Tab-separated table of C-alpha atoms in Angstrom:
chain	number	residue	atom	x	y	z
B	26	MET	CA	-84.125	47.322	-34.447
B	27	GLY	CA	-85.721	45.099	-31.813
B	28	TYR	CA	-88.652	42.818	-32.534
B	29	SER	CA	-91.754	42.722	-30.339
B	30	GLY	CA	-95.467	42.012	-30.506
B	31	PHE	CA	-96.089	45.760	-30.412
B	32	LYS	CA	-93.808	46.264	-33.433
B	33	VAL	CA	-95.652	43.594	-35.435
B	34	ILE	CA	-99.020	45.265	-34.725
B	35	LYS	CA	-97.670	48.740	-35.530
B	36	GLU	CA	-96.219	47.595	-38.841
B	37	GLY	CA	-99.495	45.823	-39.631
B	38	LEU	CA	-101.335	49.128	-39.171
B	39	PHE	CA	-98.922	51.134	-41.321
B	40	GLY	CA	-98.508	48.902	-44.370
B	41	GLN	CA	-95.381	46.982	-43.269
B	42	LYS	CA	-93.203	49.839	-44.537
B	43	GLY	CA	-91.033	50.211	-41.454
B	44	TRP	CA	-89.068	46.955	-41.737
B	45	LYS	CA	-85.396	47.422	-42.539
B	46	PRO	CA	-82.671	44.995	-43.692
B	47	VAL	CA	-81.430	43.292	-40.554
B	48	TRP	CA	-77.740	43.153	-41.419
B	49	ARG	CA	-75.291	45.346	-43.307
B	50	THR	CA	-73.548	44.440	-46.576
B	51	PRO	CA	-70.028	45.617	-45.785
B	52	GLU	CA	-66.960	45.631	-48.004
B	53	PRO	CA	-64.162	43.455	-46.599
B	54	LYS	CA	-61.626	45.386	-44.528
B	55	PRO	CA	-57.897	44.747	-45.151
B	56	GLU	CA	-57.479	43.050	-41.773
B	57	TYR	CA	-59.491	41.392	-39.006
B	58	ASP	CA	-58.715	39.847	-35.645
B	59	VAL	CA	-60.652	36.737	-36.632
B	60	ILE	CA	-61.846	35.451	-40.000
B	61	ILE	CA	-64.487	32.739	-39.970
B	62	ILE	CA	-64.630	30.779	-43.226
B	63	GLY	CA	-68.217	29.652	-43.746
B	64	GLY	CA	-71.462	31.576	-43.209
B	65	GLY	CA	-73.646	28.645	-42.225
B	66	GLY	CA	-75.289	27.899	-38.903
B	67	HIS	CA	-72.069	26.990	-37.110
B	68	GLY	CA	-70.054	29.881	-38.595
B	69	LEU	CA	-72.707	32.474	-37.748
B	70	SER	CA	-73.194	31.181	-34.198
B	71	THR	CA	-69.402	31.211	-33.747
B	72	ALA	CA	-69.297	34.862	-34.819
B	73	TYR	CA	-72.189	35.707	-32.497
B	74	TYR	CA	-70.607	34.107	-29.432
B	75	LEU	CA	-67.166	35.561	-30.223
B	76	ALA	CA	-68.763	38.993	-30.023
B	77	LYS	CA	-71.173	38.350	-27.165
B	78	GLU	CA	-69.139	36.136	-24.827
B	79	HIS	CA	-65.623	37.336	-25.571
B	80	GLY	CA	-66.038	40.899	-26.824
B	81	ILE	CA	-64.165	40.087	-30.040
B	82	THR	CA	-65.999	42.102	-32.675
B	83	ASN	CA	-63.335	42.804	-35.301
B	84	VAL	CA	-64.512	39.652	-37.053
B	85	ALA	CA	-65.487	38.748	-40.617
B	86	VAL	CA	-67.591	35.802	-41.704
B	87	LEU	CA	-66.669	34.921	-45.298
B	88	GLU	CA	-69.346	33.040	-47.229
B	89	LYS	CA	-68.855	31.919	-50.827
B	90	GLY	CA	-72.605	31.910	-51.530
B	91	TYR	CA	-75.313	33.452	-49.374
B	92	LEU	CA	-75.723	33.244	-45.603
B	93	GLY	CA	-77.359	30.013	-44.481
B	94	GLY	CA	-77.370	28.529	-47.987
B	95	GLY	CA	-75.733	25.221	-47.056
B	96	ASN	CA	-76.749	22.495	-44.646
B	97	ILE	CA	-78.509	24.911	-42.261
B	98	GLY	CA	-81.038	25.292	-45.092
B	99	ARG	CA	-81.064	21.607	-46.070
B	100	ASN	CA	-81.783	19.619	-42.891
B	101	THR	CA	-84.789	18.187	-41.051
B	102	THR	CA	-84.638	20.713	-38.149
B	103	ILE	CA	-84.495	18.262	-35.247
B	104	VAL	CA	-83.178	19.353	-31.852
B	105	ARG	CA	-82.389	16.782	-29.143
B	106	ALA	CA	-79.972	15.876	-26.348
B	107	ASN	CA	-80.213	12.079	-26.251
B	108	TYR	CA	-76.561	11.153	-26.597
B	109	PHE	CA	-74.918	8.492	-24.504
B	110	LEU	CA	-71.129	8.772	-24.545
B	111	PRO	CA	-69.289	11.138	-22.182
B	112	GLY	CA	-67.971	13.809	-24.513
B	113	ASN	CA	-71.106	13.897	-26.651
B	114	SER	CA	-73.530	13.831	-23.735
B	115	GLU	CA	-72.492	17.074	-22.041
B	116	PHE	CA	-72.049	18.842	-25.363
B	117	TYR	CA	-75.580	18.180	-26.659
B	118	SER	CA	-77.002	18.845	-23.203
B	119	HIS	CA	-75.409	22.296	-23.304
B	120	SER	CA	-76.701	22.787	-26.836
B	121	LEU	CA	-80.294	22.020	-25.847
B	122	LYS	CA	-80.089	24.566	-23.009
B	123	LEU	CA	-78.867	27.184	-25.481
B	124	TRP	CA	-81.754	26.277	-27.816
B	125	GLU	CA	-84.208	26.813	-24.958
B	126	GLY	CA	-82.933	30.343	-24.357
B	127	MET	CA	-82.195	31.220	-27.975
B	128	GLU	CA	-85.283	33.241	-28.864
B	129	GLN	CA	-84.902	35.560	-25.864
B	130	ASP	CA	-81.157	35.774	-26.333
B	131	LEU	CA	-81.364	36.632	-30.043
B	132	ASN	CA	-84.667	38.563	-29.897
B	133	TYR	CA	-85.616	36.437	-32.895
B	134	ASN	CA	-88.405	33.931	-33.446
B	135	THR	CA	-86.642	30.676	-34.279
B	136	MET	CA	-89.919	28.772	-33.831
B	137	MET	CA	-88.340	26.465	-31.282
B	138	SER	CA	-90.970	23.808	-30.632
B	139	GLN	CA	-90.315	21.298	-27.852
B	140	ARG	CA	-92.777	18.769	-29.152
B	141	GLY	CA	-90.806	15.730	-27.986
B	142	VAL	CA	-88.607	13.210	-29.755
B	143	LEU	CA	-89.868	9.619	-29.611
B	144	ASN	CA	-87.472	6.752	-30.428
B	145	LEU	CA	-89.266	3.461	-31.017
B	146	PHE	CA	-87.905	0.049	-30.069
B	147	HIS	CA	-88.876	-3.435	-31.202
B	148	SER	CA	-87.244	-6.092	-29.021
B	149	ASP	CA	-86.293	-6.804	-25.401
B	150	GLY	CA	-82.633	-6.204	-26.183
B	151	GLN	CA	-83.390	-2.861	-27.782
B	152	ARG	CA	-85.508	-1.890	-24.773
B	153	ASP	CA	-82.557	-2.608	-22.475
B	154	ALA	CA	-80.345	-0.411	-24.654
B	155	PHE	CA	-82.903	2.416	-24.529
B	156	VAL	CA	-83.280	2.101	-20.748
B	157	ARG	CA	-79.526	2.517	-20.502
B	158	ARG	CA	-79.566	5.492	-22.845
B	159	GLY	CA	-82.486	7.043	-20.965
B	160	ASN	CA	-80.605	6.706	-17.691
B	161	ALA	CA	-77.574	8.362	-19.263
B	162	MET	CA	-79.798	11.240	-20.385
B	163	LEU	CA	-81.209	11.615	-16.857
B	164	ASN	CA	-77.675	11.512	-15.456
B	165	GLN	CA	-76.599	14.330	-17.739
B	166	GLY	CA	-79.495	16.365	-16.314
B	167	ASP	CA	-81.882	16.048	-19.245
B	168	ASP	CA	-85.188	14.238	-19.543
B	169	ALA	CA	-86.226	10.784	-20.725
B	170	VAL	CA	-89.389	8.725	-20.229
B	171	LEU	CA	-89.712	5.063	-21.138
B	172	LEU	CA	-93.083	4.394	-22.762
B	173	SER	CA	-94.946	1.083	-22.936
B	174	PRO	CA	-96.672	0.165	-26.221
B	175	GLU	CA	-99.836	1.752	-24.737
B	176	GLY	CA	-97.859	4.892	-23.976
B	177	VAL	CA	-96.625	4.998	-27.556
B	178	ARG	CA	-100.209	4.469	-28.761
B	179	GLU	CA	-101.312	7.581	-26.880
B	180	GLN	CA	-98.706	9.603	-28.761
B	181	VAL	CA	-98.958	8.076	-32.245
B	182	PRO	CA	-102.088	5.888	-32.526
B	183	PHE	CA	-101.827	5.512	-36.302
B	184	ILE	CA	-98.512	3.652	-36.612
B	185	ASP	CA	-98.561	-0.072	-37.365
B	186	PHE	CA	-98.418	-1.825	-33.974
B	187	GLU	CA	-99.095	-5.240	-35.538
B	188	ASN	CA	-96.034	-5.302	-37.765
B	189	THR	CA	-94.703	-8.861	-37.422
B	190	ARG	CA	-91.090	-8.045	-38.276
B	191	PHE	CA	-90.809	-4.925	-36.093
B	192	PRO	CA	-93.559	-5.040	-33.421
B	193	ILE	CA	-93.695	-1.892	-31.262
B	194	TYR	CA	-92.307	-2.814	-27.827
B	195	GLY	CA	-92.325	0.783	-26.642
B	196	GLY	CA	-90.441	4.021	-27.013
B	197	LEU	CA	-88.092	6.453	-25.325
B	198	LEU	CA	-89.653	9.905	-25.142
B	199	HIS	CA	-87.385	12.938	-24.828
B	200	LYS	CA	-89.896	15.700	-24.127
B	201	ARG	CA	-87.535	18.662	-24.342
B	202	GLY	CA	-86.447	17.652	-27.839
B	203	GLY	CA	-88.288	18.939	-30.881
B	204	THR	CA	-87.810	21.099	-33.939
B	205	ALA	CA	-86.859	24.669	-34.818
B	206	ARG	CA	-87.113	26.834	-37.902
B	207	HIS	CA	-83.791	26.150	-39.653
B	208	ASP	CA	-83.439	29.369	-41.688
B	209	ALA	CA	-84.467	31.532	-38.746
B	210	VAL	CA	-81.624	30.107	-36.676
B	211	ALA	CA	-79.093	31.249	-39.271
B	212	TRP	CA	-80.784	34.623	-39.665
B	213	GLY	CA	-81.082	35.169	-35.925
B	214	TYR	CA	-77.387	34.513	-35.332
B	215	ALA	CA	-76.446	36.600	-38.393
B	216	ARG	CA	-78.469	39.552	-37.111
B	217	GLY	CA	-77.059	39.202	-33.608
B	218	ALA	CA	-73.479	39.065	-34.903
B	219	ASP	CA	-74.005	42.016	-37.250
B	220	GLN	CA	-75.507	44.144	-34.461
B	221	ARG	CA	-72.349	43.544	-32.432
B	222	GLY	CA	-70.116	44.702	-35.291
B	223	VAL	CA	-69.229	41.479	-37.114
B	224	ASP	CA	-68.863	41.894	-40.904
B	225	LEU	CA	-70.925	39.297	-42.781
B	226	ILE	CA	-69.397	39.131	-46.255
B	227	GLN	CA	-71.327	37.121	-48.821
B	228	ASN	CA	-70.239	36.049	-52.322
B	229	CYS	CA	-66.690	35.908	-51.041
B	230	GLU	CA	-65.010	32.581	-51.712
B	231	VAL	CA	-61.797	31.744	-49.888
B	232	THR	CA	-59.253	30.484	-52.442
B	233	GLY	CA	-56.160	30.215	-50.272
B	234	ILE	CA	-54.930	30.359	-46.691
B	235	ASP	CA	-51.727	32.353	-46.093
B	236	ILE	CA	-49.299	30.693	-43.709
B	237	GLN	CA	-45.777	31.907	-42.916
B	238	GLY	CA	-43.421	30.003	-40.638
B	239	GLY	CA	-46.240	27.882	-39.259
B	240	VAL	CA	-48.374	30.912	-38.377
B	241	VAL	CA	-51.579	31.886	-40.181
B	242	LYS	CA	-51.490	35.387	-41.702
B	243	GLY	CA	-54.780	35.655	-43.571
B	244	VAL	CA	-56.692	34.376	-46.563
B	245	GLN	CA	-56.899	34.869	-50.303
B	246	THR	CA	-60.446	35.372	-51.537
B	247	SER	CA	-62.395	36.027	-54.717
B	248	ARG	CA	-62.571	39.631	-53.435
B	249	GLY	CA	-58.852	39.973	-52.729
B	250	PRO	CA	-56.512	39.117	-49.880
B	251	ILE	CA	-57.603	39.720	-46.262
B	252	ARG	CA	-55.164	39.595	-43.345
B	253	ALA	CA	-56.157	38.042	-40.036
B	254	LYS	CA	-54.597	37.101	-36.720
B	255	LYS	CA	-56.781	34.010	-36.500
B	256	VAL	CA	-58.625	31.992	-39.134
B	257	ALA	CA	-61.410	29.542	-38.285
B	258	ILE	CA	-62.598	26.928	-40.778
B	259	VAL	CA	-66.223	25.804	-40.413
B	260	VAL	CA	-67.436	24.665	-43.823
B	261	ALA	CA	-69.162	21.280	-43.285
B	262	GLY	CA	-69.144	19.206	-46.488
B	263	ARG	CA	-66.354	21.294	-48.054
B	264	SER	CA	-63.965	20.867	-45.113
B	265	SER	CA	-61.488	18.742	-47.071
B	266	GLN	CA	-61.080	21.353	-49.823
B	267	VAL	CA	-60.584	24.299	-47.464
B	268	ALA	CA	-58.248	22.384	-45.148
B	269	GLN	CA	-56.202	21.382	-48.203
B	270	MET	CA	-55.451	25.101	-48.689
B	271	ALA	CA	-53.569	24.845	-45.394
B	272	GLY	CA	-51.823	21.635	-46.435
B	273	MET	CA	-54.045	19.414	-44.293
B	274	ARG	CA	-55.567	16.069	-45.216
B	275	LEU	CA	-58.580	15.442	-42.988
B	276	PRO	CA	-60.253	12.292	-41.651
B	277	ILE	CA	-63.407	13.335	-43.488
B	278	GLU	CA	-65.408	11.814	-46.333
B	279	SER	CA	-68.306	13.817	-47.799
B	280	HIS	CA	-71.543	11.921	-48.325
B	281	VAL	CA	-75.042	12.794	-49.470
B	282	LEU	CA	-78.000	12.514	-47.076
B	283	GLN	CA	-81.486	12.832	-48.521
B	284	ALA	CA	-84.657	14.197	-46.961
B	285	PHE	CA	-88.237	14.495	-48.170
B	286	VAL	CA	-91.340	16.551	-47.514
B	287	SER	CA	-94.953	15.773	-48.362
B	288	GLU	CA	-97.676	18.202	-49.360
B	289	GLY	CA	-99.204	20.024	-46.399
B	290	VAL	CA	-101.764	18.005	-44.486
B	291	LYS	CA	-103.821	18.704	-41.356
B	292	PRO	CA	-102.063	18.261	-38.010
B	293	VAL	CA	-101.479	14.552	-37.555
B	294	LEU	CA	-98.073	14.106	-35.964
B	295	ASN	CA	-97.233	15.841	-32.693
B	296	ASN	CA	-93.726	14.479	-32.088
B	297	VAL	CA	-90.570	13.721	-33.936
B	298	VAL	CA	-90.723	9.924	-34.333
B	299	SER	CA	-87.708	7.803	-35.163
B	300	PHE	CA	-87.918	4.216	-36.393
B	301	GLY	CA	-84.310	3.136	-36.074
B	302	MET	CA	-84.804	-0.349	-37.484
B	303	GLY	CA	-85.940	1.204	-40.765
B	304	HIS	CA	-83.383	4.033	-40.631
B	305	PHE	CA	-86.366	6.356	-40.765
B	306	TYR	CA	-87.589	9.414	-38.882
B	307	ILE	CA	-90.456	11.819	-39.371
B	308	SER	CA	-92.020	14.999	-38.036
B	309	GLN	CA	-94.629	17.461	-39.245
B	310	SER	CA	-93.655	21.025	-40.014
B	311	ASP	CA	-95.742	23.969	-38.830
B	312	LYS	CA	-96.875	24.380	-42.449
B	313	GLY	CA	-98.272	20.827	-42.377
B	314	GLY	CA	-95.725	19.025	-44.524
B	315	LEU	CA	-94.531	15.651	-43.280
B	316	VAL	CA	-90.741	15.980	-43.130
B	317	PHE	CA	-88.870	12.673	-43.191
B	318	GLY	CA	-85.601	11.053	-44.054
B	319	GLY	CA	-83.393	8.040	-43.709
B	320	ASP	CA	-79.779	7.062	-43.929
B	321	LEU	CA	-76.898	8.174	-46.139
B	322	ASP	CA	-76.779	7.084	-49.787
B	323	PHE	CA	-73.429	5.557	-48.727
B	324	TYR	CA	-70.988	6.716	-51.382
B	325	ALA	CA	-68.795	9.809	-51.458
B	326	SER	CA	-70.741	12.668	-53.056
B	327	TYR	CA	-70.876	16.444	-53.380
B	328	ALA	CA	-73.979	16.419	-55.578
B	329	ALA	CA	-76.455	17.699	-52.929
B	330	ARG	CA	-78.952	15.240	-54.418
B	331	GLY	CA	-79.239	11.505	-53.999
B	332	ASN	CA	-80.167	8.461	-55.992
B	333	LEU	CA	-83.349	6.408	-56.236
B	334	PRO	CA	-82.376	3.365	-54.092
B	335	MET	CA	-82.279	5.356	-50.847
B	336	ALA	CA	-85.423	7.292	-51.793
B	337	GLU	CA	-87.206	3.948	-52.265
B	338	HIS	CA	-85.806	2.604	-49.019
B	339	VAL	CA	-87.087	5.624	-47.104
B	340	MET	CA	-90.551	5.312	-48.685
B	341	ASP	CA	-90.568	1.567	-47.840
B	342	ALA	CA	-89.742	2.351	-44.215
B	343	ALA	CA	-92.406	5.058	-44.098
B	344	MET	CA	-95.067	2.623	-45.343
B	345	THR	CA	-93.868	-0.047	-42.888
B	346	LEU	CA	-94.155	2.246	-39.892
B	347	MET	CA	-97.065	4.415	-40.884
B	348	PRO	CA	-99.182	2.936	-43.696
B	349	ALA	CA	-101.438	6.018	-43.737
B	350	ILE	CA	-98.553	8.037	-45.162
B	351	GLY	CA	-99.198	6.363	-48.526
B	352	LYS	CA	-102.101	8.796	-48.987
B	353	ALA	CA	-99.793	11.809	-48.895
B	354	ARG	CA	-97.886	12.900	-51.987
B	355	VAL	CA	-94.192	13.714	-51.789
B	356	LEU	CA	-93.703	17.356	-52.642
B	357	ARG	CA	-89.929	17.467	-52.972
B	358	SER	CA	-86.682	15.883	-51.884
B	359	TRP	CA	-83.225	17.284	-51.354
B	360	GLY	CA	-79.763	16.258	-50.274
B	361	GLY	CA	-77.117	17.803	-48.068
B	362	ILE	CA	-73.366	17.222	-48.151
B	363	MET	CA	-72.370	15.578	-44.863
B	364	ASP	CA	-68.815	15.841	-43.523
B	365	MET	CA	-68.533	12.288	-42.215
B	366	SER	CA	-65.807	11.502	-39.682
B	367	PRO	CA	-64.594	7.924	-39.080
B	368	ASP	CA	-66.262	7.594	-35.643
B	369	GLY	CA	-69.362	9.644	-36.451
B	370	SER	CA	-68.509	12.458	-34.015
B	371	PRO	CA	-67.309	16.024	-34.663
B	372	ILE	CA	-63.977	17.819	-34.451
B	373	ILE	CA	-63.523	21.247	-32.796
B	374	ASP	CA	-59.811	21.794	-32.425
B	375	LYS	CA	-56.653	23.752	-33.085
B	376	THR	CA	-54.442	22.697	-35.985
B	377	ASP	CA	-50.672	22.401	-36.346
B	378	THR	CA	-50.697	25.933	-37.799
B	379	ASP	CA	-50.711	28.671	-35.139
B	380	GLY	CA	-53.942	30.660	-35.281
B	381	LEU	CA	-55.734	28.216	-37.591
B	382	PHE	CA	-58.763	26.420	-36.147
B	383	LEU	CA	-60.943	23.593	-37.431
B	384	ASN	CA	-64.607	22.760	-36.833
B	385	CYS	CA	-66.004	19.864	-38.903
B	386	GLY	CA	-67.172	16.243	-38.857
B	387	TRP	CA	-70.791	16.947	-37.919
B	388	CYS	CA	-71.925	13.996	-40.005
B	389	TYR	CA	-75.740	14.049	-40.237
B	390	GLY	CA	-76.215	15.717	-36.826
B	391	GLY	CA	-75.041	19.289	-37.231
B	392	PHE	CA	-78.322	21.174	-36.857
B	393	LYS	CA	-78.972	20.470	-33.174
B	394	ALA	CA	-75.337	21.345	-32.463
B	395	VAL	CA	-75.438	24.857	-33.974
B	396	PRO	CA	-75.573	26.840	-30.685
B	397	ALA	CA	-73.116	24.744	-28.647
B	398	SER	CA	-70.725	24.321	-31.566
B	399	GLY	CA	-70.519	28.091	-32.059
B	400	PHE	CA	-70.221	28.628	-28.305
B	401	ALA	CA	-67.378	26.112	-27.950
B	402	TYR	CA	-65.608	27.176	-31.139
B	403	ALA	CA	-65.710	30.850	-30.085
B	404	HIS	CA	-64.212	29.870	-26.732
B	405	LEU	CA	-61.422	27.907	-28.425
B	406	ILE	CA	-60.640	30.778	-30.814
B	407	ALA	CA	-60.713	33.432	-28.080
B	408	LYS	CA	-58.940	31.557	-25.281
B	409	ASP	CA	-56.876	29.011	-27.211
B	410	THR	CA	-58.200	26.229	-24.948
B	411	PRO	CA	-61.186	23.954	-25.584
B	412	TYR	CA	-64.498	24.753	-23.927
B	413	LYS	CA	-65.359	22.127	-21.293
B	414	THR	CA	-68.312	20.633	-23.182
B	415	ALA	CA	-66.266	20.134	-26.368
B	416	ALA	CA	-63.014	19.020	-24.776
B	417	LYS	CA	-63.192	15.566	-26.352
B	418	PHE	CA	-63.703	16.657	-29.972
B	419	ARG	CA	-59.986	16.292	-30.705
B	420	LEU	CA	-58.584	15.968	-34.215
B	421	ASP	CA	-55.807	13.607	-33.141
B	422	ARG	CA	-58.102	10.976	-31.601
B	423	PHE	CA	-57.986	8.942	-34.822
B	424	ALA	CA	-54.182	8.937	-34.928
B	425	THR	CA	-53.799	8.013	-31.257
B	426	GLY	CA	-56.885	5.831	-30.934
B	427	GLN	CA	-57.588	7.536	-27.610
B	428	GLY	CA	-60.935	9.167	-26.945
B	429	LEU	CA	-62.772	7.864	-30.001
B	430	LEU	CA	-66.451	8.863	-29.827
B	431	ASP	CA	-68.199	5.987	-31.558
B	432	GLU	CA	-71.745	6.730	-30.407
B	433	GLU	CA	-73.268	3.965	-32.538
B	434	GLY	CA	-70.724	1.362	-31.461
B	435	THR	CA	-70.057	0.269	-35.032
B	436	GLY	CA	-66.322	1.029	-35.300
B	437	SER	CA	-64.110	3.920	-36.255
B	438	GLN	CA	-64.050	3.455	-40.010
B	439	HIS	CA	-65.293	5.607	-42.860
B	440	ASN	CA	-68.035	3.429	-44.304
B	441	LEU	CA	-69.656	2.539	-40.966
B	442	HIS	CA	-71.449	5.755	-39.985
M	7	MET	CA	-76.725	5.179	-60.644
M	8	ARG	CA	-75.473	2.135	-62.567
M	9	LEU	CA	-71.957	0.785	-62.264
M	10	PRO	CA	-70.117	-0.989	-65.127
M	11	CYS	CA	-68.921	-4.255	-63.607
M	12	PRO	CA	-66.045	-5.509	-65.822
M	13	LEU	CA	-67.458	-9.045	-65.597
M	14	CYS	CA	-71.243	-8.460	-65.645
M	15	GLY	CA	-71.685	-5.198	-67.533
M	16	ASP	CA	-73.859	-2.278	-66.402
M	17	ARG	CA	-75.610	-3.169	-63.153
M	18	ASP	CA	-77.838	-1.310	-60.697
M	19	ARG	CA	-76.119	0.409	-57.769
M	20	ARG	CA	-78.204	-1.726	-55.374
M	21	GLU	CA	-76.104	-4.783	-56.279
M	22	PHE	CA	-72.924	-3.172	-54.910
M	23	TYR	CA	-71.503	-2.523	-51.466
M	24	TYR	CA	-69.447	0.667	-51.118
M	25	GLN	CA	-66.151	0.314	-49.291
M	26	GLY	CA	-64.643	3.765	-49.766
M	27	HIS	CA	-61.816	5.443	-51.634
M	28	ALA	CA	-59.540	3.109	-53.634
M	29	VAL	CA	-56.691	4.233	-51.393
M	30	MET	CA	-57.828	1.210	-49.357
M	31	LEU	CA	-55.904	-0.939	-51.862
M	32	GLU	CA	-52.625	0.719	-50.891
M	33	ARG	CA	-52.216	-1.008	-47.555
M	34	PRO	CA	-49.001	0.017	-45.761
M	35	LEU	CA	-46.424	-2.551	-44.693
M	36	ARG	CA	-46.800	-3.857	-41.154
M	37	ASP	CA	-43.822	-1.857	-39.914
M	38	ALA	CA	-44.654	1.308	-41.868
M	39	GLY	CA	-45.270	3.172	-38.604
M	40	ALA	CA	-48.256	4.750	-36.853
M	41	ASN	CA	-48.453	7.805	-39.112
M	42	ALA	CA	-48.702	5.733	-42.298
M	43	TRP	CA	-51.385	3.550	-40.760
M	44	ASP	CA	-53.372	6.518	-39.432
M	45	ASP	CA	-53.231	8.127	-42.856
M	46	TYR	CA	-54.326	4.906	-44.562
M	47	LEU	CA	-57.216	4.223	-42.193
M	48	HIS	CA	-58.601	7.705	-41.612
M	49	ASN	CA	-57.353	10.526	-43.820
M	50	ARG	CA	-58.810	11.069	-47.265
M	51	ASP	CA	-58.329	13.446	-50.200
M	52	ASN	CA	-62.146	13.498	-50.439
M	53	PRO	CA	-62.120	15.116	-53.897
M	54	ALA	CA	-64.993	17.215	-55.224
M	55	GLY	CA	-64.760	15.933	-58.791
M	56	GLU	CA	-63.145	12.805	-60.169
M	57	THR	CA	-62.518	10.046	-57.657
M	58	ARG	CA	-61.678	6.334	-57.617
M	59	ASP	CA	-63.497	4.163	-55.160
M	60	LEU	CA	-63.785	0.558	-54.208
M	61	TRP	CA	-67.065	-1.347	-54.603
M	62	HIS	CA	-67.970	-4.985	-54.009
M	63	HIS	CA	-70.394	-6.600	-56.462
M	64	GLU	CA	-71.902	-8.537	-53.589
M	65	ALA	CA	-75.272	-9.285	-55.185
M	66	GLY	CA	-73.624	-10.182	-58.492
M	67	CYS	CA	-70.359	-11.864	-59.399
M	68	GLY	CA	-68.652	-11.055	-56.096
M	69	ALA	CA	-65.806	-9.103	-57.711
M	70	TRP	CA	-64.150	-6.122	-56.046
M	71	ILE	CA	-63.950	-3.291	-58.558
M	72	VAL	CA	-62.385	0.167	-58.732
M	73	VAL	CA	-64.873	2.668	-60.137
M	74	THR	CA	-63.804	6.030	-61.526
M	75	ARG	CA	-66.615	8.539	-61.137
M	76	ASN	CA	-67.384	12.181	-60.497
M	77	THR	CA	-68.567	13.031	-56.983
M	78	VAL	CA	-70.162	16.313	-58.089
M	79	THR	CA	-72.208	15.052	-61.069
M	80	HIS	CA	-72.476	11.317	-60.184
M	81	GLU	CA	-71.202	10.553	-63.711
M	82	VAL	CA	-69.592	7.102	-63.833
M	83	LEU	CA	-66.485	7.093	-66.036
M	84	GLY	CA	-65.362	3.469	-65.907
M	85	ALA	CA	-64.451	0.482	-63.769
M	86	ILE	CA	-61.759	-2.175	-63.618
M	87	LEU	CA	-61.236	-5.215	-61.422
M	88	ALA	CA	-59.514	-4.260	-58.180
M	89	GLU	CA	-57.200	-7.200	-58.765
M	90	ASN	CA	-55.869	-5.571	-61.938
M	91	ALA	CA	-55.715	-2.095	-60.391
M	92	LYS	CA	-53.523	-3.506	-57.668
M	93	LYS	CA	-51.268	-5.572	-59.917
M	94	THR	CA	-50.582	-3.066	-62.635
M	95	GLY	CA	-51.530	0.260	-61.067
M	96	ALA	CA	-53.947	0.612	-64.019
M	97	GLN	CA	-56.757	3.143	-63.762
M	98	ALA	CA	-60.291	2.724	-64.994
């Protein structure tokens, strides 16, 4: 079933009775060419691109809960391509291009809104760093505009320009960045994969990975064993547990990252605004809620909820940047489980087991990567060689020290990102 | 979250700096080889459940402590001085 404006009007006239479930609920088959462990954003986009780009449709996505119930449903929906390091730069550039074509490609309204991402800076040194980053973004073929304080004022007149500790020296505006509807991205990829024959199997927890003589043979699940020629792990915060089933110990530590949303208010904020000095960023959802967040709680956690100190810190930063926000009431907060890698960059790679693949380490930046991660992972699974934009996301870079992707320049160590 | 500093008693989490898993106390010998050092620096069990991690009471007595806690529930089960954990292999 295709979606169109005509279809919406027709259903409106006939009581909305013609809508059908958009994917099947199949029983697991005894064997697949490829099993993808994890039915989140990255797993579903991987399945979609396996089918669409490589014609591999004998594929199952195994999800222990429901589709899109993990971090794809627990993020702050920001899309951007403002990375600096070669390796990250081309990857996120590719991802943004896929975002721009996603709605047509999937025939699904993902509410992609290129409202601009504005990074504020507060000193001459920080301006120099942003000029350099902006030039890197232009070099990678994307967009960046350096704004003066007056230019920032045109975008966000209500932030505190007189703050003595962090005066606004300007901002770097990335106009093609923005937000998208997080759930719709998962649903759009799920529908696209299902239409091409991929089995999306929910409530199916993988409990073991079968390996014989260094070759993967399939998985054990809560719904019985399933054989497969290739198995692809893409489970975000639970990466360490699933990889352990294959005898691997990963360079990953799971942390909680909190986010918050206010009650709905009238349109006030056009862009995504980040206030790096306060570890704070904010946007306004299409429903009117102010969506904002900060940094990790900074201790290993699988709780999917945080503690008060970081909540207070985020509120402090919000009041510092935008005093008017004190009038809005916080509606709810939530936490996601982040698969933190030592250098803050992801891993898309083969493993020492033939036919077993690994995609993890997205830290707190996985949402914007959903299309390009699936695209690159599908390529790796189908062709056994890395896709060109993800060629540097190697698992062994920590062991060798070569090709570390420390975007923040803070060091390749677990408690620094 | 409050952490039970063995010297100061129950204190707010804000007083502590988090270093990471207590495996950091098991530093390999200098000539242990690249694999041992890679494992020590980067790889983690990352348990969903009970864990032992290393915290610094930086805004308190300055002690390094090993805290035993649950990463799923945030329940704190105990803490001992890192000094003692290292000497005796004791667990909190």
